mmCIF file of C-alpha atoms and ligand atoms in Angstrom:
data_model
loop_
_atom_site.group_PDB
_atom_site.id
_atom_site.type_symbol
_atom_site.label_atom_id
_atom_site.label_comp_id
_atom_site.label_asym_id
_atom_site.label_seq_id
_atom_site.Cartn_x
_atom_site.Cartn_y
_atom_site.Cartn_z
ATOM 1 C CA MET W 1 81.102 102.466 137.670
ATOM 2 C CA THR W 2 84.792 103.958 138.538
ATOM 3 C CA ARG W 3 86.816 104.913 135.174
ATOM 4 C CA ARG W 4 90.340 103.512 134.602
ATOM 5 C CA GLY W 5 93.563 104.364 132.699
ATOM 6 C CA ALA W 6 94.419 102.605 128.984
ATOM 7 C CA ASP W 7 97.739 100.833 130.839
ATOM 8 C CA GLN W 8 94.520 99.892 133.670
ATOM 9 C CA VAL W 9 92.150 98.930 131.311
ATOM 10 C CA LEU W 10 94.352 96.486 128.240
ATOM 11 C CA GLU W 11 96.090 94.019 131.647
ATOM 12 C CA LYS W 12 92.095 93.693 132.443
ATOM 13 C CA LEU W 13 91.740 92.849 128.869
ATOM 14 C CA LYS W 14 94.993 91.208 128.631
ATOM 15 C CA ARG W 15 94.142 88.962 131.706
ATOM 16 C CA GLY W 16 90.177 87.983 130.568
ATOM 17 C CA ASN W 17 91.709 87.359 127.340
ATOM 18 C CA VAL W 18 93.839 84.791 129.071
ATOM 19 C CA ARG W 19 90.869 83.181 130.471
ATOM 20 C CA PHE W 20 89.499 82.285 128.467
ATOM 21 C CA VAL W 21 92.621 80.651 126.027
ATOM 22 C CA GLU W 22 92.000 77.817 128.898
ATOM 23 C CA ARG W 23 88.176 77.717 128.103
ATOM 24 C CA ALA W 24 89.416 77.168 125.369
ATOM 25 C CA LYS W 25 91.806 74.054 125.782
ATOM 26 C CA ALA W 26 88.775 72.395 126.736
ATOM 27 C CA ASP W 27 86.573 72.755 123.651
ATOM 28 C CA ALA W 28 90.100 72.352 120.930
ATOM 29 C CA ALA W 29 87.636 70.687 117.960
ATOM 30 C CA ARG W 30 85.028 73.305 118.417
ATOM 31 C CA ARG W 31 87.341 75.768 117.713
ATOM 32 C CA ALA W 32 89.110 74.160 114.339
ATOM 33 C CA GLY W 33 85.682 73.642 113.056
ATOM 34 C CA LEU W 34 85.582 77.728 113.444
ATOM 35 C CA ALA W 35 89.069 78.043 111.955
ATOM 36 C CA ARG W 36 87.965 76.021 108.525
ATOM 37 C CA GLY W 37 84.966 78.570 108.554
ATOM 38 C CA GLN W 38 81.636 79.886 108.935
ATOM 39 C CA GLN W 39 78.187 79.419 109.354
ATOM 40 C CA PRO W 40 76.230 81.432 111.091
ATOM 41 C CA LEU W 41 72.711 81.788 111.738
ATOM 42 C CA ALA W 42 72.045 84.667 111.575
ATOM 43 C CA VAL W 43 72.826 88.523 110.629
ATOM 44 C CA VAL W 44 72.271 91.134 113.562
ATOM 45 C CA LEU W 45 72.850 94.952 112.318
ATOM 46 C CA ALA W 46 73.268 96.083 116.485
ATOM 47 C CA CYS W 47 73.923 99.652 117.406
ATOM 48 C CA ALA W 48 77.925 100.048 119.588
ATOM 49 C CA ASP W 49 76.647 100.292 122.702
ATOM 50 C CA SER W 50 79.118 98.499 125.299
ATOM 51 C CA ARG W 51 75.215 97.477 127.232
ATOM 52 C CA VAL W 52 73.474 95.540 124.302
ATOM 53 C CA ALA W 53 76.714 92.608 122.469
ATOM 54 C CA PRO W 54 73.998 90.564 120.610
ATOM 55 C CA GLU W 55 75.943 87.596 120.898
ATOM 56 C CA ILE W 56 74.421 87.588 125.192
ATOM 57 C CA VAL W 57 71.347 89.222 125.233
ATOM 58 C CA PHE W 58 70.954 85.699 122.567
ATOM 59 C CA GLY W 59 72.460 83.165 124.284
ATOM 60 C CA ALA W 60 75.038 82.588 121.424
ATOM 61 C CA ASP W 61 77.398 80.753 120.906
ATOM 62 C CA LEU W 62 81.147 81.975 118.994
ATOM 63 C CA GLY W 63 80.270 81.255 114.998
ATOM 64 C CA GLU W 64 76.249 81.932 115.394
ATOM 65 C CA LEU W 65 75.959 85.445 114.795
ATOM 66 C CA PHE W 66 77.307 87.716 111.944
ATOM 67 C CA VAL W 67 77.281 90.310 114.243
ATOM 68 C CA VAL W 68 78.133 94.198 112.057
ATOM 69 C CA ARG W 69 78.236 97.240 114.347
ATOM 70 C CA VAL W 70 77.778 101.246 114.024
ATOM 71 C CA ALA W 71 76.507 103.891 116.642
ATOM 72 C CA GLY W 72 72.936 104.344 116.242
ATOM 73 C CA ASN W 73 72.530 100.378 113.797
ATOM 74 C CA VAL W 74 72.140 102.319 110.616
ATOM 75 C CA ALA W 75 72.321 100.618 106.607
ATOM 76 C CA ASN W 76 75.064 103.181 105.463
ATOM 77 C CA THR W 77 77.513 102.562 102.533
ATOM 78 C CA SER W 78 80.295 99.638 105.319
ATOM 79 C CA SER W 79 76.833 98.145 107.668
ATOM 80 C CA ILE W 80 75.330 97.927 104.211
ATOM 81 C CA ALA W 81 77.664 96.374 102.710
ATOM 82 C CA SER W 82 78.695 93.831 105.499
ATOM 83 C CA ILE W 83 75.983 92.162 105.612
ATOM 84 C CA GLU W 84 75.907 91.644 101.507
ATOM 85 C CA TYR W 85 78.346 89.449 102.214
ATOM 86 C CA ALA W 86 76.317 87.378 104.613
ATOM 87 C CA VAL W 87 74.373 87.133 102.946
ATOM 88 C CA ALA W 88 76.254 86.574 99.660
ATOM 89 C CA ASN W 89 78.968 84.515 100.508
ATOM 90 C CA LEU W 90 78.105 82.660 104.174
ATOM 91 C CA GLY W 91 74.364 81.870 103.349
ATOM 92 C CA VAL W 92 72.690 83.387 106.117
ATOM 93 C CA ARG W 93 68.602 84.298 105.755
ATOM 94 C CA LEU W 94 67.893 86.190 108.386
ATOM 95 C CA VAL W 95 68.881 90.051 109.885
ATOM 96 C CA ILE W 96 67.644 91.494 112.621
ATOM 97 C CA VAL W 97 68.352 95.127 113.192
ATOM 98 C CA MET W 98 67.998 95.511 116.816
ATOM 99 C CA ALA W 99 67.761 99.042 118.031
ATOM 100 C CA HIS W 100 67.623 99.727 122.366
ATOM 101 C CA GLU W 101 66.887 101.288 124.944
ATOM 102 C CA SER W 102 68.293 104.476 126.075
ATOM 103 C CA CYS W 103 70.009 105.018 122.210
ATOM 104 C CA GLY W 104 73.271 108.158 122.888
ATOM 105 C CA ALA W 105 73.325 107.800 118.891
ATOM 106 C CA VAL W 106 69.231 108.980 118.714
ATOM 107 C CA ALA W 107 69.791 110.744 122.136
ATOM 108 C CA ALA W 108 72.242 113.485 120.710
ATOM 109 C CA VAL W 109 69.870 113.202 116.743
ATOM 110 C CA LEU W 110 66.946 114.470 119.599
ATOM 111 C CA GLU W 111 69.508 117.683 121.132
ATOM 112 C CA GLY W 112 70.810 118.846 117.269
ATOM 113 C CA GLY W 113 73.372 120.917 117.159
ATOM 114 C CA ASP W 114 77.339 120.307 115.740
ATOM 115 C CA SER W 115 78.896 116.753 116.696
ATOM 116 C CA GLY W 116 81.902 117.196 113.855
ATOM 117 C CA SER W 117 82.229 116.424 110.589
ATOM 118 C CA ASN W 118 81.742 111.623 111.533
ATOM 119 C CA LEU W 119 79.238 112.160 113.564
ATOM 120 C CA ASN W 120 77.055 114.670 112.128
ATOM 121 C CA HIS W 121 77.181 112.082 109.143
ATOM 122 C CA LEU W 122 76.602 109.230 111.596
ATOM 123 C CA LEU W 123 73.463 111.853 112.926
ATOM 124 C CA GLU W 124 72.438 112.499 109.465
ATOM 125 C CA HIS W 125 71.163 108.673 109.079
ATOM 126 C CA ILE W 126 68.936 108.675 112.052
ATOM 127 C CA ALA W 127 67.791 112.057 111.524
ATOM 128 C CA PRO W 128 64.225 110.806 109.536
ATOM 129 C CA ALA W 129 63.667 108.422 112.111
ATOM 130 C CA LEU W 130 62.126 111.706 113.649
ATOM 131 C CA GLY W 131 59.439 111.811 111.939
ATOM 132 C CA ALA W 132 57.148 114.225 111.265
ATOM 133 C CA PRO W 133 55.521 116.056 113.596
ATOM 134 C CA ALA W 134 59.182 115.426 114.902
ATOM 135 C CA GLU W 135 59.009 112.778 117.582
ATOM 136 C CA SER W 136 60.164 113.414 120.763
ATOM 137 C CA ASP W 137 60.246 110.153 122.868
ATOM 138 C CA ALA W 138 63.727 108.747 122.071
ATOM 139 C CA ASP W 139 62.668 105.743 122.355
ATOM 140 C CA ALA W 140 60.215 105.868 120.023
ATOM 141 C CA VAL W 141 62.323 106.975 117.266
ATOM 142 C CA ALA W 142 64.953 104.679 118.537
ATOM 143 C CA ARG W 143 62.149 101.078 117.427
ATOM 144 C CA ARG W 144 61.447 103.760 113.669
ATOM 145 C CA GLY W 145 65.309 104.063 112.760
ATOM 146 C CA ALA W 146 65.056 100.189 113.142
ATOM 147 C CA ARG W 147 62.420 99.703 110.249
ATOM 148 C CA LEU W 148 64.021 102.118 108.309
ATOM 149 C CA ASN W 149 67.667 101.893 108.454
ATOM 150 C CA ALA W 150 65.656 98.067 107.331
ATOM 151 C CA GLU W 151 64.244 99.348 104.473
ATOM 152 C CA ARG W 152 67.048 100.784 104.379
ATOM 153 C CA LEU W 153 68.593 97.518 103.211
ATOM 154 C CA ILE W 154 66.550 96.901 100.964
ATOM 155 C CA SER W 155 66.324 100.438 98.442
ATOM 156 C CA GLU W 156 70.225 100.743 99.773
ATOM 157 C CA SER W 157 71.036 96.833 98.352
ATOM 158 C CA GLU W 158 70.009 95.026 94.799
ATOM 159 C CA ILE W 159 71.697 92.595 96.678
ATOM 160 C CA LEU W 160 69.729 91.770 99.554
ATOM 161 C CA ARG W 161 66.296 92.676 97.067
ATOM 162 C CA LYS W 162 66.627 90.018 95.200
ATOM 163 C CA ALA W 163 67.319 88.486 98.358
ATOM 164 C CA CYS W 164 64.628 89.062 100.080
ATOM 165 C CA ALA W 165 62.817 88.574 96.650
ATOM 166 C CA GLU W 166 64.102 85.165 94.870
ATOM 167 C CA ASP W 167 65.999 83.192 98.230
ATOM 168 C CA GLY W 168 63.777 83.548 101.672
ATOM 169 C CA LEU W 169 65.324 85.966 103.440
ATOM 170 C CA ARG W 170 63.967 87.661 106.045
ATOM 171 C CA ILE W 171 65.357 91.803 107.503
ATOM 172 C CA ALA W 172 63.273 91.568 111.328
ATOM 173 C CA THR W 173 63.601 94.686 113.517
ATOM 174 C CA ALA W 174 63.246 94.744 117.091
ATOM 175 C CA PHE W 175 63.809 96.263 119.871
ATOM 176 C CA TYR W 176 65.990 95.301 122.907
ATOM 177 C CA ARG W 177 65.508 96.549 126.607
ATOM 178 C CA PHE W 178 68.247 97.247 128.950
ATOM 179 C CA THR W 179 65.568 96.788 132.397
ATOM 180 C CA THR W 180 64.487 94.041 131.800
ATOM 181 C CA GLY W 181 66.559 91.836 128.398
ATOM 182 C CA ALA W 182 64.135 91.275 126.469
ATOM 183 C CA VAL W 183 64.627 91.855 122.937
ATOM 184 C CA GLU W 184 60.932 92.706 121.399
ATOM 185 C CA PHE W 185 60.235 91.553 117.971
ATOM 186 C CA ASP W 186 57.877 93.538 115.537
HETATM 187 ZN ZN1 LIG R 1 72.832 103.239 120.746
#
């Protein structure tokens, strides 16, 4: 893959949106529906990695998935708040925490060292997934991280805890493989 300059990339993306707008014209009624509001089927908490893209992986259309993406698919204050909104205000009853193969954020935790204060903060959310004794396989850490982040959604959010106990909310964990495209649910 060749690395392109910012101006070239911006032009490419603008051309992509022109094509998107053209296709959208054939679908005006649905567009109008989307403008009125959303009723997503599920939340996906996924990594920001460019290879992940939950809508593509699950064959979902606009309005179907409420996707929260942050490197390492961590449950932090902002990602939890976004999920709370989808559950409390949009009626979502399924949350999927989806880790993935060859995660750069997990690799950074395994390497250790100082990544600067912002990134260090993020990596601190992943570090508990190393376990004791420390696991050295990145994919195993990523899988464990998904489960720990799912637990954190419950332990750190009264809204999600209550929705699980009283309102049928399910929090599932999964691992996505680039090599096959398969999402493996726990
Ligand atoms: Zn990742």
